[in-house]
Every structure is written in structure tokens, then in C-alpha cells.
Amino acid sequence: MSDPKNPLPGDKHIDATDLILVDVNPEQMFKFIKIREGVGKAIANLRKLTPAQIDRAGLNAGDVQRALDIADEHGRLDAMVPAAEKLTEMLIETRASRGHDLALLLGEIASQARRRGQRDPMGPEILGPLEDLFTYQYGPAQKSAATRAKSGETAEPENEMNRNDG
């Protein structure tokens, strides 16, 4: 793991506390002027200027320094964004994986409880406390079956094997 102030893609800890981050809406993003290729040379050119050269060119020394500070910050952001994007990707994929694992476990738990409840003489006592689990697990299938029954569809799909052409 690298330094959190200088993260690498795959790092789980990113420290951007030294940066003043902004949140803009998409309409504002379209209005922003994009920097182009060659910006590095332009910034390097500003870095080489002496105070006398800045004065002789009639430049505001504060503006030159502000441009250099923003360029440094932009470079830090350039270095952090790939790590932040990878962290976001890993968080989203991990959430999806955990959701998948959870869905599988809920299905297995519901199946086990339903089997036990059907065999056990005290079935309602077993099944009753799990009503919300059963609603979650079997609700979509029950709704689908009800919709098919309402529309007159049969439970068996028609195909070449079960069609009788006479």
C-alpha cells in the first residue's frame, strides 16, 4: 500500500484532506474550458520566470503564483483520480458480490425453512416468524404466476417437444 496522500489504483485508503474539493452540476461542467496538450510546457515556462521577467512583462505576480498553485493542485488531482476511480469500482463490485452472496443465502435459508415447515407437525410455528423472508424470497415468483394465470397463459411453455401436431 502506498502513501494515502499519493495513492495508487487498488489502494483502499485515499487522503484528499489537503485538497479543496468542489461539487458542480453537469450544466456547469459543460461550460468549463478544458486544458489542452502542451499545458505542461506552458506551466514550466511560468515556473522559469524570474520576478524581474514577470515585472518586465507587466504580469501580475499574484496571478502567476496562483496559476502555479492551481497547476500543482491539478497535478495532485491527476494522480489521485485513478486511485479513486479504482476504489469506487471495487466498492461497487464488492457491494454487488455481497448482494449476490446474500441473495443466495436468503434463498437457501428460505428453502430449508419451508422444507422443515412442510414436514414438521408444528409447521406454522416454524414458518410464521419467517413470513417476511418468504414474502421477499417467493413474492416475485408468486406475482409472476398470478399475472400468468390472469392473462390465461399456461405454466408450461410450448415448444417442439410438447406440441402435438397430429
Short mmCIF file of N, CA and C in Angstrom, two decimals:
data_model
loop_
_atom_site.label_atom_id
_atom_site.label_comp_id
_atom_site.label_asym_id
_atom_site.label_seq_id
_atom_site.Cartn_x
_atom_site.Cartn_y
_atom_site.Cartn_z
N MET A 1 0.84 -1.18 0.00
CA MET A 1 0.00 0.00 0.00
C MET A 1 0.89 1.24 0.00
N SER A 2 0.51 2.19 -0.78
CA SER A 2 1.29 3.42 -0.87
C SER A 2 0.82 4.44 0.16
N ASP A 3 1.40 5.60 0.09
CA ASP A 3 1.03 6.72 0.96
C ASP A 3 -0.38 7.18 0.60
N PRO A 4 -1.28 7.32 1.57
CA PRO A 4 -2.66 7.75 1.27
C PRO A 4 -2.74 9.13 0.60
N LYS A 5 -1.73 9.96 0.78
CA LYS A 5 -1.71 11.26 0.10
C LYS A 5 -1.30 11.11 -1.36
N ASN A 6 -0.68 9.98 -1.69
CA ASN A 6 -0.25 9.67 -3.06
C ASN A 6 -0.67 8.24 -3.39
N PRO A 7 -1.98 8.00 -3.47
CA PRO A 7 -2.47 6.62 -3.63
C PRO A 7 -2.25 6.07 -5.04
N LEU A 8 -2.21 4.75 -5.08
CA LEU A 8 -2.13 4.03 -6.34
C LEU A 8 -3.45 3.30 -6.56
N PRO A 9 -3.82 3.04 -7.82
CA PRO A 9 -5.05 2.28 -8.06
C PRO A 9 -5.00 0.95 -7.31
N GLY A 10 -6.06 0.66 -6.58
CA GLY A 10 -6.14 -0.55 -5.77
C GLY A 10 -5.98 -0.28 -4.28
N ASP A 11 -5.45 0.90 -3.93
CA ASP A 11 -5.34 1.27 -2.52
C ASP A 11 -6.74 1.48 -1.95
N LYS A 12 -6.90 1.13 -0.67
CA LYS A 12 -8.20 1.27 -0.02
C LYS A 12 -8.29 2.53 0.82
N HIS A 13 -7.20 3.25 0.94
CA HIS A 13 -7.20 4.46 1.74
C HIS A 13 -6.67 5.60 0.90
N ILE A 14 -7.52 6.61 0.72
CA ILE A 14 -7.15 7.79 -0.06
C ILE A 14 -7.38 9.00 0.82
N ASP A 15 -6.37 9.83 0.95
CA ASP A 15 -6.47 11.02 1.80
C ASP A 15 -6.38 12.26 0.92
N ALA A 16 -7.52 12.90 0.72
CA ALA A 16 -7.57 14.12 -0.09
C ALA A 16 -7.89 15.33 0.79
N THR A 17 -7.58 15.23 2.08
CA THR A 17 -7.92 16.30 3.00
C THR A 17 -7.17 17.60 2.70
N ASP A 18 -6.05 17.51 2.01
CA ASP A 18 -5.29 18.72 1.69
C ASP A 18 -5.85 19.44 0.47
N LEU A 19 -6.81 18.85 -0.20
CA LEU A 19 -7.40 19.46 -1.39
C LEU A 19 -8.76 20.08 -1.06
N ILE A 20 -9.03 21.22 -1.65
CA ILE A 20 -10.35 21.84 -1.52
C ILE A 20 -11.17 21.34 -2.70
N LEU A 21 -12.07 20.42 -2.42
CA LEU A 21 -12.86 19.79 -3.48
C LEU A 21 -14.15 20.58 -3.71
N VAL A 22 -14.60 20.58 -4.95
CA VAL A 22 -15.83 21.28 -5.31
C VAL A 22 -16.82 20.28 -5.89
N ASP A 23 -18.09 20.61 -5.78
CA ASP A 23 -19.15 19.80 -6.34
C ASP A 23 -19.92 20.69 -7.31
N VAL A 24 -19.86 20.37 -8.58
CA VAL A 24 -20.55 21.19 -9.58
C VAL A 24 -21.59 20.34 -10.29
N ASN A 25 -22.61 21.02 -10.83
CA ASN A 25 -23.64 20.27 -11.54
C ASN A 25 -23.22 20.04 -12.99
N PRO A 26 -23.86 19.10 -13.67
CA PRO A 26 -23.46 18.77 -15.04
C PRO A 26 -23.51 19.95 -16.01
N GLU A 27 -24.46 20.86 -15.82
CA GLU A 27 -24.54 22.02 -16.71
C GLU A 27 -23.28 22.87 -16.60
N GLN A 28 -22.77 23.02 -15.37
CA GLN A 28 -21.55 23.79 -15.18
C GLN A 28 -20.36 23.09 -15.83
N MET A 29 -20.32 21.77 -15.74
CA MET A 29 -19.20 21.01 -16.31
C MET A 29 -19.06 21.29 -17.81
N PHE A 30 -20.19 21.41 -18.51
CA PHE A 30 -20.14 21.65 -19.95
C PHE A 30 -19.56 23.02 -20.28
N LYS A 31 -19.65 23.95 -19.35
CA LYS A 31 -19.17 25.31 -19.59
C LYS A 31 -17.68 25.47 -19.31
N PHE A 32 -17.08 24.51 -18.64
CA PHE A 32 -15.67 24.63 -18.27
C PHE A 32 -14.78 24.54 -19.51
N ILE A 33 -13.75 25.37 -19.53
CA ILE A 33 -12.74 25.32 -20.59
C ILE A 33 -11.79 24.18 -20.24
N LYS A 34 -11.51 23.33 -21.20
CA LYS A 34 -10.62 22.19 -20.97
C LYS A 34 -9.17 22.60 -21.26
N ILE A 35 -8.25 22.11 -20.45
CA ILE A 35 -6.84 22.37 -20.76
C ILE A 35 -6.43 21.44 -21.89
N ARG A 36 -5.49 21.90 -22.67
CA ARG A 36 -5.09 21.15 -23.86
C ARG A 36 -3.68 20.60 -23.71
N GLU A 37 -3.32 19.81 -24.70
CA GLU A 37 -1.96 19.30 -24.77
C GLU A 37 -1.00 20.48 -24.81
N GLY A 38 0.09 20.38 -24.11
CA GLY A 38 1.06 21.45 -24.07
C GLY A 38 0.97 22.29 -22.81
N VAL A 39 -0.01 22.01 -21.96
CA VAL A 39 -0.16 22.79 -20.74
C VAL A 39 1.07 22.63 -19.84
N GLY A 40 1.68 21.47 -19.86
CA GLY A 40 2.88 21.24 -19.06
C GLY A 40 4.01 22.19 -19.42
N LYS A 41 4.20 22.39 -20.73
CA LYS A 41 5.25 23.31 -21.18
C LYS A 41 4.91 24.74 -20.80
N ALA A 42 3.63 25.10 -20.88
CA ALA A 42 3.23 26.46 -20.52
C ALA A 42 3.47 26.71 -19.03
N ILE A 43 3.17 25.73 -18.19
CA ILE A 43 3.39 25.87 -16.75
C ILE A 43 4.89 25.91 -16.46
N ALA A 44 5.65 25.05 -17.14
CA ALA A 44 7.10 25.06 -16.95
C ALA A 44 7.68 26.42 -17.33
N ASN A 45 7.13 27.03 -18.36
CA ASN A 45 7.57 28.35 -18.79
C ASN A 45 7.33 29.39 -17.69
N LEU A 46 6.15 29.33 -17.06
CA LEU A 46 5.85 30.24 -15.95
C LEU A 46 6.78 30.00 -14.76
N ARG A 47 7.09 28.73 -14.50
CA ARG A 47 7.96 28.40 -13.37
C ARG A 47 9.37 28.99 -13.54
N LYS A 48 9.82 29.13 -14.78
CA LYS A 48 11.17 29.63 -15.06
C LYS A 48 11.29 31.15 -14.95
N LEU A 49 10.16 31.82 -14.97
CA LEU A 49 10.21 33.29 -14.96
C LEU A 49 10.78 33.81 -13.64
N THR A 50 11.64 34.78 -13.75
CA THR A 50 12.17 35.46 -12.56
C THR A 50 11.21 36.60 -12.20
N PRO A 51 11.27 37.08 -10.98
CA PRO A 51 10.42 38.23 -10.63
C PRO A 51 10.65 39.42 -11.55
N ALA A 52 11.89 39.64 -11.99
CA ALA A 52 12.17 40.75 -12.91
C ALA A 52 11.47 40.53 -14.25
N GLN A 53 11.47 39.28 -14.74
CA GLN A 53 10.82 38.99 -16.02
C GLN A 53 9.30 39.14 -15.90
N ILE A 54 8.75 38.75 -14.78
CA ILE A 54 7.31 38.90 -14.55
C ILE A 54 6.96 40.39 -14.56
N ASP A 55 7.77 41.18 -13.87
CA ASP A 55 7.53 42.62 -13.80
C ASP A 55 7.69 43.27 -15.17
N ARG A 56 8.75 42.92 -15.90
CA ARG A 56 9.03 43.49 -17.21
C ARG A 56 7.90 43.17 -18.20
N ALA A 57 7.30 41.97 -18.07
CA ALA A 57 6.22 41.58 -18.98
C ALA A 57 4.88 42.20 -18.57
N GLY A 58 4.86 42.89 -17.43
CA GLY A 58 3.63 43.52 -16.96
C GLY A 58 2.62 42.53 -16.41
N LEU A 59 3.11 41.39 -15.94
CA LEU A 59 2.23 40.36 -15.40
C LEU A 59 1.99 40.61 -13.91
N ASN A 60 0.86 40.18 -13.45
CA ASN A 60 0.55 40.25 -12.03
C ASN A 60 1.23 39.05 -11.38
N ALA A 61 2.18 39.30 -10.49
CA ALA A 61 2.92 38.21 -9.84
C ALA A 61 1.99 37.29 -9.06
N GLY A 62 0.94 37.86 -8.49
CA GLY A 62 -0.04 37.05 -7.76
C GLY A 62 -0.76 36.09 -8.68
N ASP A 63 -1.12 36.55 -9.88
CA ASP A 63 -1.79 35.67 -10.84
C ASP A 63 -0.86 34.55 -11.30
N VAL A 64 0.41 34.88 -11.51
CA VAL A 64 1.37 33.86 -11.92
C VAL A 64 1.50 32.81 -10.82
N GLN A 65 1.62 33.25 -9.58
CA GLN A 65 1.75 32.31 -8.47
C GLN A 65 0.48 31.48 -8.31
N ARG A 66 -0.67 32.12 -8.47
CA ARG A 66 -1.95 31.39 -8.37
C ARG A 66 -2.04 30.33 -9.47
N ALA A 67 -1.61 30.67 -10.68
CA ALA A 67 -1.62 29.69 -11.78
C ALA A 67 -0.72 28.51 -11.44
N LEU A 68 0.45 28.78 -10.86
CA LEU A 68 1.37 27.70 -10.50
C LEU A 68 0.78 26.84 -9.38
N ASP A 69 0.12 27.47 -8.41
CA ASP A 69 -0.51 26.72 -7.32
C ASP A 69 -1.64 25.83 -7.84
N ILE A 70 -2.46 26.38 -8.73
CA ILE A 70 -3.56 25.60 -9.31
C ILE A 70 -2.99 24.45 -10.15
N ALA A 71 -1.92 24.69 -10.87
CA ALA A 71 -1.29 23.64 -11.67
C ALA A 71 -0.79 22.51 -10.77
N ASP A 72 -0.20 22.87 -9.62
CA ASP A 72 0.26 21.85 -8.68
C ASP A 72 -0.93 21.03 -8.16
N GLU A 73 -2.01 21.74 -7.81
CA GLU A 73 -3.20 21.05 -7.31
C GLU A 73 -3.80 20.16 -8.40
N HIS A 74 -3.82 20.66 -9.64
CA HIS A 74 -4.34 19.86 -10.76
C HIS A 74 -3.51 18.58 -10.93
N GLY A 75 -2.20 18.71 -10.76
CA GLY A 75 -1.34 17.53 -10.85
C GLY A 75 -1.64 16.52 -9.75
N ARG A 76 -1.91 17.01 -8.54
CA ARG A 76 -2.28 16.12 -7.44
C ARG A 76 -3.59 15.39 -7.75
N LEU A 77 -4.52 16.14 -8.30
CA LEU A 77 -5.81 15.54 -8.67
C LEU A 77 -5.62 14.48 -9.76
N ASP A 78 -4.77 14.81 -10.75
CA ASP A 78 -4.48 13.83 -11.80
C ASP A 78 -3.93 12.53 -11.21
N ALA A 79 -3.12 12.66 -10.18
CA ALA A 79 -2.51 11.48 -9.56
C ALA A 79 -3.52 10.72 -8.70
N MET A 80 -4.50 11.41 -8.13
CA MET A 80 -5.45 10.76 -7.21
C MET A 80 -6.65 10.13 -7.92
N VAL A 81 -7.06 10.71 -9.03
CA VAL A 81 -8.29 10.25 -9.69
C VAL A 81 -8.24 8.77 -10.08
N PRO A 82 -7.17 8.24 -10.67
CA PRO A 82 -7.18 6.82 -11.00
C PRO A 82 -7.37 5.93 -9.76
N ALA A 83 -6.75 6.29 -8.65
CA ALA A 83 -6.91 5.51 -7.42
C ALA A 83 -8.34 5.61 -6.91
N ALA A 84 -8.92 6.80 -6.98
CA ALA A 84 -10.31 6.99 -6.52
C ALA A 84 -11.28 6.24 -7.43
N GLU A 85 -11.04 6.26 -8.74
CA GLU A 85 -11.90 5.53 -9.67
C GLU A 85 -11.83 4.04 -9.41
N LYS A 86 -10.63 3.52 -9.19
CA LYS A 86 -10.47 2.09 -8.91
C LYS A 86 -11.13 1.73 -7.59
N LEU A 87 -10.99 2.58 -6.58
CA LEU A 87 -11.63 2.33 -5.29
C LEU A 87 -13.14 2.31 -5.46
N THR A 88 -13.69 3.25 -6.22
CA THR A 88 -15.13 3.27 -6.47
C THR A 88 -15.57 2.01 -7.20
N GLU A 89 -14.80 1.61 -8.21
CA GLU A 89 -15.11 0.37 -8.94
C GLU A 89 -15.11 -0.83 -8.00
N MET A 90 -14.09 -0.91 -7.15
CA MET A 90 -14.00 -2.03 -6.21
C MET A 90 -15.15 -2.01 -5.20
N LEU A 91 -15.54 -0.83 -4.74
CA LEU A 91 -16.67 -0.73 -3.81
C LEU A 91 -17.96 -1.20 -4.47
N ILE A 92 -18.21 -0.77 -5.69
CA ILE A 92 -19.42 -1.16 -6.41
C ILE A 92 -19.43 -2.66 -6.68
N GLU A 93 -18.30 -3.21 -7.12
CA GLU A 93 -18.22 -4.64 -7.40
C GLU A 93 -18.34 -5.46 -6.13
N THR A 94 -17.75 -4.99 -5.04
CA THR A 94 -17.85 -5.71 -3.77
C THR A 94 -19.29 -5.69 -3.27
N ARG A 95 -19.95 -4.53 -3.39
CA ARG A 95 -21.36 -4.45 -2.99
C ARG A 95 -22.20 -5.42 -3.81
N ALA A 96 -21.96 -5.50 -5.11
CA ALA A 96 -22.70 -6.43 -5.97
C ALA A 96 -22.42 -7.88 -5.58
N SER A 97 -21.17 -8.19 -5.29
CA SER A 97 -20.80 -9.55 -4.89
C SER A 97 -21.45 -9.93 -3.56
N ARG A 98 -21.42 -9.00 -2.60
CA ARG A 98 -22.05 -9.28 -1.30
C ARG A 98 -23.56 -9.41 -1.45
N GLY A 99 -24.16 -8.59 -2.33
CA GLY A 99 -25.59 -8.72 -2.60
C GLY A 99 -25.92 -10.08 -3.20
N HIS A 100 -25.08 -10.55 -4.11
CA HIS A 100 -25.25 -11.87 -4.71
C HIS A 100 -25.18 -12.95 -3.65
N ASP A 101 -24.13 -12.88 -2.81
CA ASP A 101 -23.96 -13.87 -1.73
C ASP A 101 -25.16 -13.85 -0.79
N LEU A 102 -25.63 -12.65 -0.45
CA LEU A 102 -26.78 -12.52 0.44
C LEU A 102 -28.03 -13.12 -0.19
N ALA A 103 -28.26 -12.85 -1.48
CA ALA A 103 -29.43 -13.39 -2.16
C ALA A 103 -29.40 -14.92 -2.19
N LEU A 104 -28.21 -15.49 -2.43
CA LEU A 104 -28.08 -16.95 -2.42
C LEU A 104 -28.39 -17.53 -1.05
N LEU A 105 -27.84 -16.89 -0.02
CA LEU A 105 -28.08 -17.38 1.35
C LEU A 105 -29.54 -17.25 1.76
N LEU A 106 -30.16 -16.12 1.41
CA LEU A 106 -31.58 -15.96 1.75
C LEU A 106 -32.43 -17.02 1.05
N GLY A 107 -32.10 -17.33 -0.20
CA GLY A 107 -32.81 -18.38 -0.92
C GLY A 107 -32.65 -19.74 -0.27
N GLU A 108 -31.43 -20.05 0.15
CA GLU A 108 -31.17 -21.33 0.80
C GLU A 108 -31.86 -21.41 2.16
N ILE A 109 -31.80 -20.33 2.93
CA ILE A 109 -32.45 -20.31 4.24
C ILE A 109 -33.96 -20.47 4.09
N ALA A 110 -34.55 -19.76 3.12
CA ALA A 110 -35.99 -19.86 2.90
C ALA A 110 -36.36 -21.27 2.47
N SER A 111 -35.56 -21.89 1.62
CA SER A 111 -35.85 -23.26 1.18
C SER A 111 -35.76 -24.25 2.33
N GLN A 112 -34.72 -24.11 3.15
CA GLN A 112 -34.57 -25.00 4.31
C GLN A 112 -35.75 -24.87 5.26
N ALA A 113 -36.13 -23.64 5.56
CA ALA A 113 -37.23 -23.41 6.49
C ALA A 113 -38.54 -23.93 5.92
N ARG A 114 -38.76 -23.71 4.64
CA ARG A 114 -40.00 -24.17 4.03
C ARG A 114 -40.08 -25.70 4.03
N ARG A 115 -38.96 -26.36 3.70
CA ARG A 115 -38.95 -27.83 3.74
C ARG A 115 -39.24 -28.34 5.14
N ARG A 116 -38.58 -27.75 6.14
CA ARG A 116 -38.80 -28.17 7.52
C ARG A 116 -40.23 -27.90 7.94
N GLY A 117 -40.77 -26.74 7.57
CA GLY A 117 -42.14 -26.38 7.94
C GLY A 117 -43.17 -27.29 7.31
N GLN A 118 -42.89 -27.82 6.13
CA GLN A 118 -43.83 -28.72 5.46
C GLN A 118 -43.82 -30.12 6.08
N ARG A 119 -42.68 -30.52 6.65
CA ARG A 119 -42.57 -31.87 7.24
C ARG A 119 -42.91 -31.91 8.72
N ASP A 120 -42.69 -30.83 9.39
CA ASP A 120 -42.84 -30.79 10.84
C ASP A 120 -44.31 -30.57 11.22
N PRO A 121 -44.80 -31.31 12.21
CA PRO A 121 -46.19 -31.12 12.64
C PRO A 121 -46.44 -29.70 13.18
N MET A 122 -45.39 -29.04 13.65
CA MET A 122 -45.51 -27.68 14.16
C MET A 122 -45.10 -26.67 13.08
N GLY A 123 -45.40 -26.98 11.84
CA GLY A 123 -45.00 -26.16 10.70
C GLY A 123 -45.34 -24.69 10.81
N PRO A 124 -46.57 -24.35 11.20
CA PRO A 124 -46.91 -22.92 11.30
C PRO A 124 -46.03 -22.17 12.30
N GLU A 125 -45.60 -22.83 13.35
CA GLU A 125 -44.74 -22.17 14.33
C GLU A 125 -43.34 -21.92 13.75
N ILE A 126 -42.94 -22.78 12.83
CA ILE A 126 -41.64 -22.61 12.18
C ILE A 126 -41.74 -21.53 11.11
N LEU A 127 -42.80 -21.60 10.31
CA LEU A 127 -42.93 -20.71 9.16
C LEU A 127 -43.40 -19.29 9.53
N GLY A 128 -44.21 -19.16 10.56
CA GLY A 128 -44.77 -17.87 10.94
C GLY A 128 -43.74 -16.77 11.15
N PRO A 129 -42.72 -17.02 11.96
CA PRO A 129 -41.73 -15.96 12.21
C PRO A 129 -40.90 -15.57 10.97
N LEU A 130 -40.97 -16.39 9.93
CA LEU A 130 -40.19 -16.13 8.71
C LEU A 130 -41.04 -15.58 7.57
N GLU A 131 -42.21 -15.05 7.90
CA GLU A 131 -43.13 -14.58 6.87
C GLU A 131 -42.52 -13.51 5.97
N ASP A 132 -41.79 -12.55 6.55
CA ASP A 132 -41.16 -11.50 5.73
C ASP A 132 -40.09 -12.07 4.81
N LEU A 133 -39.34 -13.07 5.28
CA LEU A 133 -38.34 -13.72 4.44
C LEU A 133 -39.02 -14.41 3.26
N PHE A 134 -40.12 -15.13 3.53
CA PHE A 134 -40.82 -15.82 2.45
C PHE A 134 -41.44 -14.84 1.46
N THR A 135 -41.96 -13.73 1.96
CA THR A 135 -42.52 -12.71 1.07
C THR A 135 -41.43 -12.16 0.16
N TYR A 136 -40.26 -11.89 0.74
CA TYR A 136 -39.14 -11.39 -0.06
C TYR A 136 -38.71 -12.44 -1.08
N GLN A 137 -38.52 -13.67 -0.63
CA GLN A 137 -37.94 -14.71 -1.49
C GLN A 137 -38.91 -15.20 -2.56
N TYR A 138 -40.17 -15.43 -2.20
CA TYR A 138 -41.11 -16.05 -3.12
C TYR A 138 -42.13 -15.09 -3.70
N GLY A 139 -42.14 -13.84 -3.23
CA GLY A 139 -43.10 -12.86 -3.71
C GLY A 139 -43.05 -12.62 -5.21
N PRO A 140 -41.86 -12.37 -5.79
CA PRO A 140 -41.81 -12.14 -7.24
C PRO A 140 -42.31 -13.32 -8.06
N ALA A 141 -42.01 -14.54 -7.64
CA ALA A 141 -42.49 -15.72 -8.38
C ALA A 141 -44.00 -15.86 -8.25
N GLN A 142 -44.53 -15.58 -7.07
CA GLN A 142 -45.98 -15.65 -6.87
C GLN A 142 -46.69 -14.59 -7.70
N LYS A 143 -46.12 -13.40 -7.75
CA LYS A 143 -46.71 -12.34 -8.54
C LYS A 143 -46.68 -12.69 -10.02
N SER A 144 -45.58 -13.26 -10.47
CA SER A 144 -45.46 -13.67 -11.87
C SER A 144 -46.48 -14.76 -12.20
N ALA A 145 -46.63 -15.73 -11.30
CA ALA A 145 -47.60 -16.80 -11.53
C ALA A 145 -49.02 -16.24 -11.57
N ALA A 146 -49.31 -15.30 -10.70
CA ALA A 146 -50.64 -14.69 -10.69
C ALA A 146 -50.89 -13.92 -11.97
N THR A 147 -49.88 -13.23 -12.46
CA THR A 147 -50.01 -12.48 -13.71
C THR A 147 -50.24 -13.42 -14.88
N ARG A 148 -49.48 -14.54 -14.91
CA ARG A 148 -49.67 -15.52 -16.00
C ARG A 148 -51.06 -16.13 -15.93
N ALA A 149 -51.52 -16.47 -14.73
CA ALA A 149 -52.85 -17.06 -14.58
C ALA A 149 -53.93 -16.07 -15.00
N LYS A 150 -53.74 -14.81 -14.67
CA LYS A 150 -54.71 -13.78 -15.01
C LYS A 150 -54.79 -13.58 -16.52
N SER A 151 -53.65 -13.69 -17.19
CA SER A 151 -53.63 -13.47 -18.64
C SER A 151 -53.95 -14.73 -19.42
N GLY A 152 -54.16 -15.85 -18.73
CA GLY A 152 -54.55 -17.09 -19.39
C GLY A 152 -53.40 -17.92 -19.91
N GLU A 153 -52.17 -17.57 -19.57
CA GLU A 153 -51.01 -18.36 -20.01
C GLU A 153 -50.97 -19.67 -19.23
N THR A 154 -50.37 -20.67 -19.86
CA THR A 154 -50.18 -21.94 -19.17
C THR A 154 -48.84 -21.93 -18.46
N ALA A 155 -48.72 -22.76 -17.47
CA ALA A 155 -47.47 -22.84 -16.70
C ALA A 155 -46.35 -23.45 -17.52
N GLU A 156 -46.71 -24.35 -18.48
CA GLU A 156 -45.68 -24.99 -19.30
C GLU A 156 -45.49 -24.21 -20.59
N PRO A 157 -44.26 -23.82 -20.90
CA PRO A 157 -44.03 -23.14 -22.18
C PRO A 157 -44.17 -24.12 -23.33
N GLU A 158 -44.74 -23.64 -24.41
CA GLU A 158 -44.92 -24.50 -25.58
C GLU A 158 -43.62 -24.56 -26.37
N ASN A 159 -43.22 -25.78 -26.71
CA ASN A 159 -42.05 -25.94 -27.56
C ASN A 159 -42.23 -27.16 -28.44
N GLU A 160 -41.23 -27.53 -29.18
CA GLU A 160 -41.30 -28.64 -30.13
C GLU A 160 -41.61 -29.97 -29.44
N MET A 161 -41.12 -30.17 -28.21
CA MET A 161 -41.27 -31.46 -27.52
C MET A 161 -42.70 -31.69 -27.04
N ASN A 162 -43.38 -30.64 -26.58
CA ASN A 162 -44.71 -30.89 -26.02
C ASN A 162 -45.84 -30.38 -26.92
N ARG A 163 -45.49 -30.10 -28.18
CA ARG A 163 -46.54 -29.71 -29.13
C ARG A 163 -46.99 -30.96 -29.86
N ASN A 164 -48.30 -31.10 -30.04
CA ASN A 164 -48.83 -32.26 -30.75
C ASN A 164 -49.41 -31.77 -32.07
N ASP A 165 -48.65 -32.04 -33.14
CA ASP A 165 -49.07 -31.58 -34.47
C ASP A 165 -49.99 -32.58 -35.17
N GLY A 166 -50.38 -33.63 -34.52
CA GLY A 166 -51.37 -34.55 -35.05
C GLY A 166 -50.81 -35.63 -35.77
#
